[in-house]
mmCIF file of C-alpha atoms in Angstrom:
data_model
loop_
_atom_site.group_PDB
_atom_site.id
_atom_site.type_symbol
_atom_site.label_atom_id
_atom_site.label_comp_id
_atom_site.label_asym_id
_atom_site.label_seq_id
_atom_site.Cartn_x
_atom_site.Cartn_y
_atom_site.Cartn_z
ATOM 1 C CA MET A 23 -65.764 -87.395 -5.769
ATOM 2 C CA PRO A 24 -63.092 -88.411 -2.879
ATOM 3 C CA ARG A 25 -62.157 -86.461 -0.097
ATOM 4 C CA GLN A 26 -59.754 -86.166 2.264
ATOM 5 C CA LYS A 27 -57.575 -83.870 4.426
ATOM 6 C CA LEU A 28 -54.499 -81.935 4.834
ATOM 7 C CA VAL A 29 -52.301 -79.997 6.329
ATOM 8 C CA ASP A 30 -50.346 -77.518 4.661
ATOM 9 C CA SER A 31 -47.142 -79.014 5.475
ATOM 10 C CA SER A 32 -48.151 -82.322 3.636
ATOM 11 C CA THR A 33 -46.842 -83.467 0.857
ATOM 12 C CA LEU A 34 -47.886 -85.426 -2.784
ATOM 13 C CA LEU A 35 -45.540 -87.331 -5.313
ATOM 14 C CA ASN A 36 -45.190 -87.205 -8.567
ATOM 15 C CA GLN A 37 -43.269 -88.356 -11.044
ATOM 16 C CA HIS A 38 -40.854 -85.621 -10.392
ATOM 17 C CA GLY A 39 -40.037 -85.743 -7.129
ATOM 18 C CA TRP A 40 -42.020 -84.592 -3.253
ATOM 19 C CA LEU A 41 -44.630 -81.351 -3.207
ATOM 20 C CA LYS A 42 -45.336 -79.130 -0.411
ATOM 21 C CA LEU A 43 -49.275 -78.250 -0.695
ATOM 22 C CA ARG A 44 -49.358 -74.197 -1.601
ATOM 23 C CA GLY A 45 -51.539 -71.278 -2.450
ATOM 24 C CA SER A 46 -55.339 -71.523 -1.936
ATOM 25 C CA ALA A 47 -55.984 -73.213 -4.977
ATOM 26 C CA CYS A 48 -53.855 -75.881 -6.953
ATOM 27 C CA GLU A 49 -54.086 -78.517 -10.006
ATOM 28 C CA TYR A 50 -51.490 -81.114 -8.992
ATOM 29 C CA ASN A 51 -50.360 -84.325 -11.273
ATOM 30 C CA ALA A 52 -49.775 -86.505 -8.761
ATOM 31 C CA VAL A 53 -49.040 -90.790 -8.303
ATOM 32 C CA GLY A 54 -51.717 -93.146 -6.710
ATOM 33 C CA VAL A 55 -51.576 -96.731 -6.696
ATOM 34 C CA ASP A 56 -54.480 -97.590 -8.750
ATOM 35 C CA ARG A 57 -57.685 -100.348 -7.982
ATOM 36 C CA SER A 58 -54.361 -102.940 -9.430
ATOM 37 C CA GLY A 59 -51.737 -101.913 -7.348
ATOM 38 C CA GLN A 60 -50.287 -99.463 -9.871
ATOM 39 C CA LEU A 61 -47.959 -96.857 -9.865
ATOM 40 C CA THR A 62 -50.515 -94.196 -11.969
ATOM 41 C CA ASN A 63 -50.772 -90.377 -12.059
ATOM 42 C CA ARG A 64 -54.366 -88.384 -11.453
ATOM 43 C CA VAL A 65 -55.304 -85.211 -12.182
ATOM 44 C CA VAL A 66 -55.786 -83.571 -7.459
ATOM 45 C CA THR A 67 -57.327 -80.258 -6.768
ATOM 46 C CA ALA A 68 -56.107 -79.300 -3.487
ATOM 47 C CA ARG A 69 -57.572 -75.624 -1.783
ATOM 48 C CA LEU A 70 -57.094 -73.882 1.054
ATOM 49 C CA ILE A 71 -60.561 -74.331 3.407
ATOM 50 C CA GLY A 72 -59.621 -73.181 6.643
ATOM 51 C CA ASP A 73 -56.977 -73.934 9.460
ATOM 52 C CA THR A 74 -56.274 -75.681 13.069
ATOM 53 C CA ASN A 75 -53.343 -75.433 15.635
ATOM 54 C CA LEU A 76 -53.564 -79.217 15.302
ATOM 55 C CA PHE A 77 -52.557 -81.610 12.897
ATOM 56 C CA ALA A 78 -49.873 -85.135 13.386
ATOM 57 C CA PHE A 79 -47.049 -86.587 12.976
ATOM 58 C CA VAL A 80 -46.776 -90.763 11.662
ATOM 59 C CA GLY A 81 -43.923 -92.418 11.065
ATOM 60 C CA SER A 82 -42.854 -96.200 10.058
ATOM 61 C CA LYS A 83 -39.267 -97.304 9.538
ATOM 62 C CA SER A 84 -39.801 -96.297 5.398
ATOM 63 C CA ALA A 85 -41.904 -93.030 5.348
ATOM 64 C CA PHE A 86 -42.857 -90.196 7.876
ATOM 65 C CA GLY A 87 -45.448 -86.816 7.068
ATOM 66 C CA VAL A 88 -47.271 -84.876 8.870
ATOM 67 C CA PHE A 89 -51.548 -84.867 8.172
ATOM 68 C CA HIS A 90 -54.643 -83.770 9.127
ATOM 69 C CA SER A 91 -56.727 -85.751 12.587
ATOM 70 C CA ASP A 92 -59.231 -86.335 9.717
ATOM 71 C CA THR A 93 -56.893 -87.723 6.983
ATOM 72 C CA ARG A 94 -57.427 -91.604 5.928
ATOM 73 C CA LEU A 95 -54.443 -94.237 6.368
ATOM 74 C CA VAL A 96 -54.513 -97.135 4.393
ATOM 75 C CA ASP A 97 -53.409 -99.789 6.258
ATOM 76 C CA ALA A 98 -50.820 -102.510 4.989
ATOM 77 C CA ASP A 99 -53.863 -105.091 5.097
ATOM 78 C CA GLY A 100 -56.567 -102.684 3.192
ATOM 79 C CA GLU A 101 -58.181 -101.525 6.621
ATOM 80 C CA VAL A 102 -58.652 -97.521 6.580
ATOM 81 C CA ARG A 103 -58.358 -95.694 9.743
ATOM 82 C CA THR A 104 -57.811 -91.997 10.664
ATOM 83 C CA VAL A 105 -55.093 -90.129 11.672
ATOM 84 C CA ASP A 106 -56.873 -89.084 15.209
ATOM 85 C CA GLU A 107 -58.056 -93.135 15.523
ATOM 86 C CA ILE A 108 -54.671 -94.088 15.114
ATOM 87 C CA VAL A 109 -52.956 -91.858 17.759
ATOM 88 C CA LEU A 110 -55.850 -91.540 20.209
ATOM 89 C CA GLU A 111 -55.473 -95.590 20.763
ATOM 90 C CA ASN A 112 -52.548 -95.720 20.460
ATOM 91 C CA MET A 113 -52.276 -98.247 17.652
ATOM 92 C CA ILE A 114 -49.305 -97.142 15.708
ATOM 93 C CA GLY A 115 -46.935 -99.785 17.301
ATOM 94 C CA THR A 116 -49.480 -102.851 16.012
ATOM 95 C CA LEU A 117 -49.663 -101.498 12.621
ATOM 96 C CA HIS A 118 -48.091 -101.991 8.911
ATOM 97 C CA PHE A 119 -48.573 -99.549 6.138
ATOM 98 C CA GLU A 120 -47.021 -100.908 3.039
ATOM 99 C CA ASN A 121 -45.001 -97.288 1.580
ATOM 100 C CA VAL A 122 -44.278 -96.068 -1.915
ATOM 101 C CA THR A 123 -41.051 -93.816 -1.589
ATOM 102 C CA THR A 124 -39.668 -94.800 -4.744
ATOM 103 C CA ILE A 125 -40.936 -94.415 -8.530
ATOM 104 C CA GLU A 126 -39.871 -95.303 -11.664
ATOM 105 C CA ASN A 127 -38.457 -93.348 -14.387
ATOM 106 C CA LEU A 128 -37.670 -90.407 -11.097
ATOM 107 C CA VAL A 129 -36.405 -86.980 -12.755
ATOM 108 C CA LEU A 130 -36.192 -83.785 -11.134
ATOM 109 C CA ARG A 131 -37.042 -80.795 -13.096
ATOM 110 C CA LYS A 132 -35.897 -77.301 -12.700
ATOM 111 C CA ARG A 133 -39.004 -76.737 -11.003
ATOM 112 C CA GLU A 134 -38.526 -79.640 -8.524
ATOM 113 C CA ALA A 135 -34.895 -78.354 -7.544
ATOM 114 C CA LEU A 136 -36.770 -74.473 -7.146
ATOM 115 C CA ASN A 137 -39.137 -75.622 -4.364
ATOM 116 C CA LEU A 138 -35.699 -77.081 -2.533
ATOM 117 C CA TRP A 139 -34.341 -74.155 -3.111
ATOM 118 C CA SER A 140 -36.911 -72.427 -1.008
ATOM 119 C CA GLU A 141 -37.425 -74.801 1.681
ATOM 120 C CA LEU A 142 -33.259 -74.035 2.265
ATOM 121 C CA ARG A 143 -34.161 -70.470 2.382
ATOM 122 C CA LYS A 144 -36.758 -71.309 4.953
ATOM 123 C CA VAL A 145 -34.197 -73.032 6.890
ATOM 124 C CA ALA A 146 -30.334 -70.141 5.859
ATOM 125 C CA VAL A 147 -29.385 -68.309 9.224
ATOM 126 C CA VAL A 148 -28.763 -65.701 6.201
ATOM 127 C CA GLU A 149 -30.354 -65.513 2.463
ATOM 128 C CA ASP A 150 -31.634 -62.941 -0.728
ATOM 129 C CA GLU A 151 -31.931 -64.570 -4.462
ATOM 130 C CA GLU A 152 -29.086 -65.537 -5.116
ATOM 131 C CA HIS A 153 -27.533 -67.134 -2.020
ATOM 132 C CA ILE A 154 -27.866 -68.796 1.070
ATOM 133 C CA VAL A 155 -25.754 -69.525 4.060
ATOM 134 C CA LEU A 156 -27.194 -72.673 6.348
ATOM 135 C CA LEU A 157 -25.455 -73.719 9.677
ATOM 136 C CA ALA A 158 -23.004 -76.699 8.883
ATOM 137 C CA GLY A 159 -24.579 -79.551 11.735
ATOM 138 C CA GLY A 160 -22.316 -82.469 10.296
ATOM 139 C CA LEU A 161 -19.266 -80.583 8.482
ATOM 140 C CA GLN A 162 -17.790 -82.839 6.046
ATOM 141 C CA ASP A 163 -13.182 -81.089 6.406
ATOM 142 C CA ARG A 164 -13.294 -82.340 2.245
ATOM 143 C CA PHE A 165 -16.189 -81.240 0.830
ATOM 144 C CA LYS A 166 -15.384 -79.372 -1.558
ATOM 145 C CA ARG A 167 -18.008 -78.636 -4.876
ATOM 146 C CA ASP A 168 -18.550 -75.697 -7.148
ATOM 147 C CA TRP A 169 -22.555 -75.426 -5.640
ATOM 148 C CA CYS A 170 -21.249 -74.216 -1.639
ATOM 149 C CA LYS A 171 -18.438 -72.601 0.515
ATOM 150 C CA VAL A 172 -17.530 -74.356 3.769
ATOM 151 C CA PHE A 173 -16.107 -72.034 5.870
ATOM 152 C CA SER A 174 -16.549 -70.760 9.922
ATOM 153 C CA PRO A 175 -16.349 -67.250 11.090
ATOM 154 C CA ALA A 176 -12.467 -67.743 12.407
ATOM 155 C CA PRO A 177 -9.975 -68.466 10.045
ATOM 156 C CA LEU A 178 -9.715 -72.388 9.855
ATOM 157 C CA ALA A 179 -6.230 -72.727 11.226
ATOM 158 C CA TYR A 180 -7.240 -70.589 14.616
ATOM 159 C CA ALA A 181 -10.780 -71.194 14.425
ATOM 160 C CA ASP A 182 -12.736 -73.233 17.949
ATOM 161 C CA ALA A 183 -13.399 -76.591 17.194
ATOM 162 C CA ARG A 184 -17.106 -76.262 19.091
ATOM 163 C CA GLN A 185 -17.028 -73.665 16.775
ATOM 164 C CA PRO A 186 -20.528 -73.641 13.998
ATOM 165 C CA ALA A 187 -19.181 -73.595 10.597
ATOM 166 C CA TYR A 188 -21.824 -72.701 8.062
ATOM 167 C CA LEU A 189 -22.271 -73.755 4.050
ATOM 168 C CA GLY A 190 -22.428 -71.321 1.258
ATOM 169 C CA VAL A 191 -24.733 -72.156 -1.574
ATOM 170 C CA ARG A 192 -25.231 -70.477 -5.195
ATOM 171 C CA LYS A 193 -28.725 -70.465 -6.495
ATOM 172 C CA ALA A 194 -27.633 -70.905 -9.938
ATOM 173 C CA LYS A 195 -24.884 -73.174 -8.757
ATOM 174 C CA PHE A 196 -26.588 -75.096 -6.979
ATOM 175 C CA LEU A 197 -30.016 -75.763 -10.156
ATOM 176 C CA GLU A 198 -27.360 -76.955 -12.387
ATOM 177 C CA ALA A 199 -25.915 -79.350 -9.692
ATOM 178 C CA ILE A 200 -29.079 -80.798 -8.757
ATOM 179 C CA THR A 201 -31.161 -81.423 -11.795
ATOM 180 C CA ALA A 202 -27.832 -82.971 -12.907
ATOM 181 C CA ASN A 203 -27.017 -85.482 -10.323
ATOM 182 C CA PRO A 204 -29.641 -84.893 -7.787
ATOM 183 C CA ASN A 205 -28.513 -88.732 -6.224
ATOM 184 C CA GLU A 206 -25.345 -87.466 -4.735
ATOM 185 C CA VAL A 207 -26.331 -83.690 -4.318
ATOM 186 C CA LEU A 208 -28.818 -84.791 -2.262
ATOM 187 C CA GLN A 209 -26.908 -86.577 -0.287
ATOM 188 C CA GLU A 210 -24.393 -83.806 0.553
ATOM 189 C CA LEU A 211 -26.133 -81.785 0.631
ATOM 190 C CA ILE A 212 -28.298 -83.368 3.947
ATOM 191 C CA THR A 213 -25.319 -84.880 5.168
ATOM 192 C CA SER A 214 -23.374 -81.455 5.785
ATOM 193 C CA MET A 215 -27.032 -79.896 6.767
ATOM 194 C CA PHE A 216 -27.620 -82.217 10.153
ATOM 195 C CA GLN A 217 -24.996 -83.705 12.390
ATOM 196 C CA THR A 218 -24.220 -87.473 11.729
ATOM 197 C CA THR A 219 -23.577 -90.086 14.450
ATOM 198 C CA GLN A 220 -20.427 -92.360 14.372
ATOM 199 C CA GLU A 221 -22.767 -95.075 13.617
ATOM 200 C CA GLY A 222 -23.362 -93.017 10.155
ATOM 201 C CA ALA A 223 -27.186 -92.709 10.714
ATOM 202 C CA ILE A 224 -28.226 -89.209 9.556
ATOM 203 C CA VAL A 225 -30.629 -87.403 12.620
ATOM 204 C CA VAL A 226 -32.998 -84.881 10.632
ATOM 205 C CA GLU A 227 -35.361 -82.538 13.583
ATOM 206 C CA ARG A 228 -38.744 -83.356 12.389
ATOM 207 C CA ASP A 229 -40.307 -80.321 10.856
ATOM 208 C CA ASP A 230 -37.146 -81.001 8.536
ATOM 209 C CA PHE A 231 -38.850 -84.320 7.075
ATOM 210 C CA ILE A 232 -39.652 -83.601 3.588
ATOM 211 C CA TRP A 233 -35.348 -84.400 3.209
ATOM 212 C CA CYS A 234 -35.739 -87.469 4.339
ATOM 213 C CA LEU A 235 -38.646 -88.338 1.858
ATOM 214 C CA TRP A 236 -35.751 -87.214 -0.868
ATOM 215 C CA MET A 237 -33.018 -88.969 0.161
ATOM 216 C CA LEU A 238 -35.201 -92.123 0.446
ATOM 217 C CA LEU A 239 -36.919 -91.084 -3.268
ATOM 218 C CA PHE A 240 -33.274 -90.453 -4.750
ATOM 219 C CA THR A 241 -31.358 -92.777 -2.657
ATOM 220 C CA ASP A 242 -33.396 -96.352 -2.622
ATOM 221 C CA GLN A 243 -33.948 -95.360 -6.451
ATOM 222 C CA GLN A 244 -30.251 -95.183 -7.549
ATOM 223 C CA LYS A 245 -29.648 -98.529 -5.415
ATOM 224 C CA ALA A 246 -27.346 -97.011 -4.012
ATOM 225 C CA ALA A 247 -28.626 -98.523 -0.466
ATOM 226 C CA GLU A 248 -31.502 -99.236 0.865
ATOM 227 C CA LEU A 249 -32.180 -97.750 4.014
ATOM 228 C CA GLU A 250 -34.739 -97.492 6.597
ATOM 229 C CA LEU A 251 -35.970 -94.899 9.597
ATOM 230 C CA THR A 252 -35.697 -95.097 13.150
ATOM 231 C CA PHE A 253 -37.255 -91.937 15.215
ATOM 232 C CA ASP A 254 -36.447 -91.450 19.918
ATOM 233 C CA SER A 255 -40.218 -91.819 20.867
ATOM 234 C CA LEU A 256 -42.782 -94.181 19.608
ATOM 235 C CA GLN A 257 -44.668 -90.043 20.654
ATOM 236 C CA HIS A 258 -43.841 -86.608 20.530
ATOM 237 C CA SER A 259 -40.293 -87.753 18.610
ATOM 238 C CA THR A 260 -38.505 -84.917 18.757
ATOM 239 C CA THR A 261 -35.920 -86.414 15.169
ATOM 240 C CA VAL A 262 -35.720 -88.553 13.015
ATOM 241 C CA SER A 263 -33.261 -90.647 12.144
ATOM 242 C CA ILE A 264 -31.977 -91.838 8.095
ATOM 243 C CA ALA A 265 -29.405 -95.407 8.375
ATOM 244 C CA PRO A 266 -28.533 -98.109 5.864
ATOM 245 C CA LYS A 267 -31.049 -100.724 6.805
ATOM 246 C CA THR A 268 -31.018 -103.640 9.418
ATOM 247 C CA SER A 269 -33.790 -105.253 9.904
ATOM 248 C CA LYS A 270 -34.720 -108.115 7.605
ATOM 249 C CA SER A 271 -38.023 -106.554 7.611
ATOM 250 C CA SER A 272 -39.957 -107.070 4.052
ATOM 251 C CA ARG A 273 -38.865 -103.833 1.481
ATOM 252 C CA ILE A 274 -42.459 -103.262 0.724
ATOM 253 C CA LEU A 275 -44.306 -103.325 4.324
ATOM 254 C CA SER A 276 -43.362 -101.461 7.623
ATOM 255 C CA ARG A 277 -44.047 -101.299 11.102
ATOM 256 C CA GLY A 278 -45.531 -98.282 12.207
ATOM 257 C CA ALA A 279 -42.901 -96.416 14.609
ATOM 258 C CA THR A 280 -44.247 -93.076 16.089
ATOM 259 C CA ALA A 281 -47.115 -91.280 15.675
ATOM 260 C CA PHE A 282 -48.566 -88.381 18.009
ATOM 261 C CA PHE A 283 -50.179 -85.090 17.827
ATOM 262 C CA ARG A 284 -48.691 -81.709 17.478
ATOM 263 C CA ASN A 285 -49.813 -78.457 17.920
ATOM 264 C CA GLN A 286 -49.483 -75.643 16.059
ATOM 265 C CA ASP A 287 -51.321 -73.265 13.275
ATOM 266 C CA VAL A 288 -51.611 -74.256 10.333
ATOM 267 C CA GLY A 289 -53.501 -74.296 7.193
ATOM 268 C CA ILE A 290 -56.346 -77.290 6.427
ATOM 269 C CA PHE A 291 -56.201 -78.274 2.743
ATOM 270 C CA GLU A 292 -58.832 -80.469 1.504
ATOM 271 C CA ILE A 293 -57.783 -82.626 -1.858
ATOM 272 C CA SER A 294 -60.117 -84.038 -4.243
ATOM 273 C CA TRP A 295 -59.889 -86.055 -7.869
ATOM 274 C CA ASP A 296 -62.332 -87.910 -9.683
ATOM 275 C CA ASP A 297 -61.150 -91.494 -9.375
ATOM 276 C CA PRO A 298 -62.619 -93.385 -6.903
ATOM 277 C CA SER A 299 -60.472 -96.906 -7.320
ATOM 278 C CA TRP A 300 -57.531 -94.549 -7.127
ATOM 279 C CA SER A 301 -55.542 -93.347 -3.517
ATOM 280 C CA PRO A 302 -52.923 -90.657 -3.628
ATOM 281 C CA ILE A 303 -49.597 -90.974 -1.741
ATOM 282 C CA SER A 304 -48.590 -88.853 0.664
ATOM 283 C CA SER A 305 -45.277 -88.639 2.997
ATOM 284 C CA GLY A 306 -45.056 -92.418 0.929
ATOM 285 C CA PHE A 307 -47.832 -93.370 2.966
ATOM 286 C CA ILE A 308 -50.987 -94.536 0.742
ATOM 287 C CA LEU A 309 -54.342 -92.580 1.079
ATOM 288 C CA SER A 310 -57.728 -93.934 0.965
ATOM 289 C CA ALA A 311 -60.277 -93.284 -1.386
ATOM 290 C CA ALA A 312 -63.636 -93.983 -0.101
#
């Protein structure tokens, strides 16, 4: 039975979006690549087996995520390398990857919307079961939706432009809106949460990478635009930027762009599945089945 190690911030892709590993033992209906190169679903079992204080970030123009140092990634040539090898031998800039960040027949269910709500609660400055308040790093003056409210600590007419603005989100309205029109709501939410450069790139802190994956998933799915990721460093990137694609590189293949270790206590998950000819997707990267 094929097995891989991930960490508790790692993701899996299923037919309804991105999943983070949760609980001590769970089964997931995950999307992966079969022997013919097609995206198919298989059951993946994940169980918590311990903890570590070392994990790694790996990114390309089309994908970004966190992995255990023993996670085995498949590059575009079919070679299998551990994340530890990629980071320590400083080879990320020489590798290309087949990144999977879009799938057909994508439907956002209430369960996945609730997972996104949980992610928002983690970064909220104030929160309860039915409401959250987020710091609005990329406030838009004309941003008016019934699922949120933008406000400042002082009346807008007298507010100092340097004062922070906030985004209040109502759970019931948010869940209703995002399941009905996920692409539009995600774009508006992310552009309001995070800073935007003068060139139009959205700048996300590396620990919030899940929002990059969601934006890639839905924006490309709607064919609204092709997006690409850029990083502030080949190693030890602190931010990742999402912007319209400017390079002429293949839509399918992307050069590795960043890889580095980080010290922080995280849980170790072992994932396993039955089919040795099938490989799951984590944060857009193909994991090895061997």
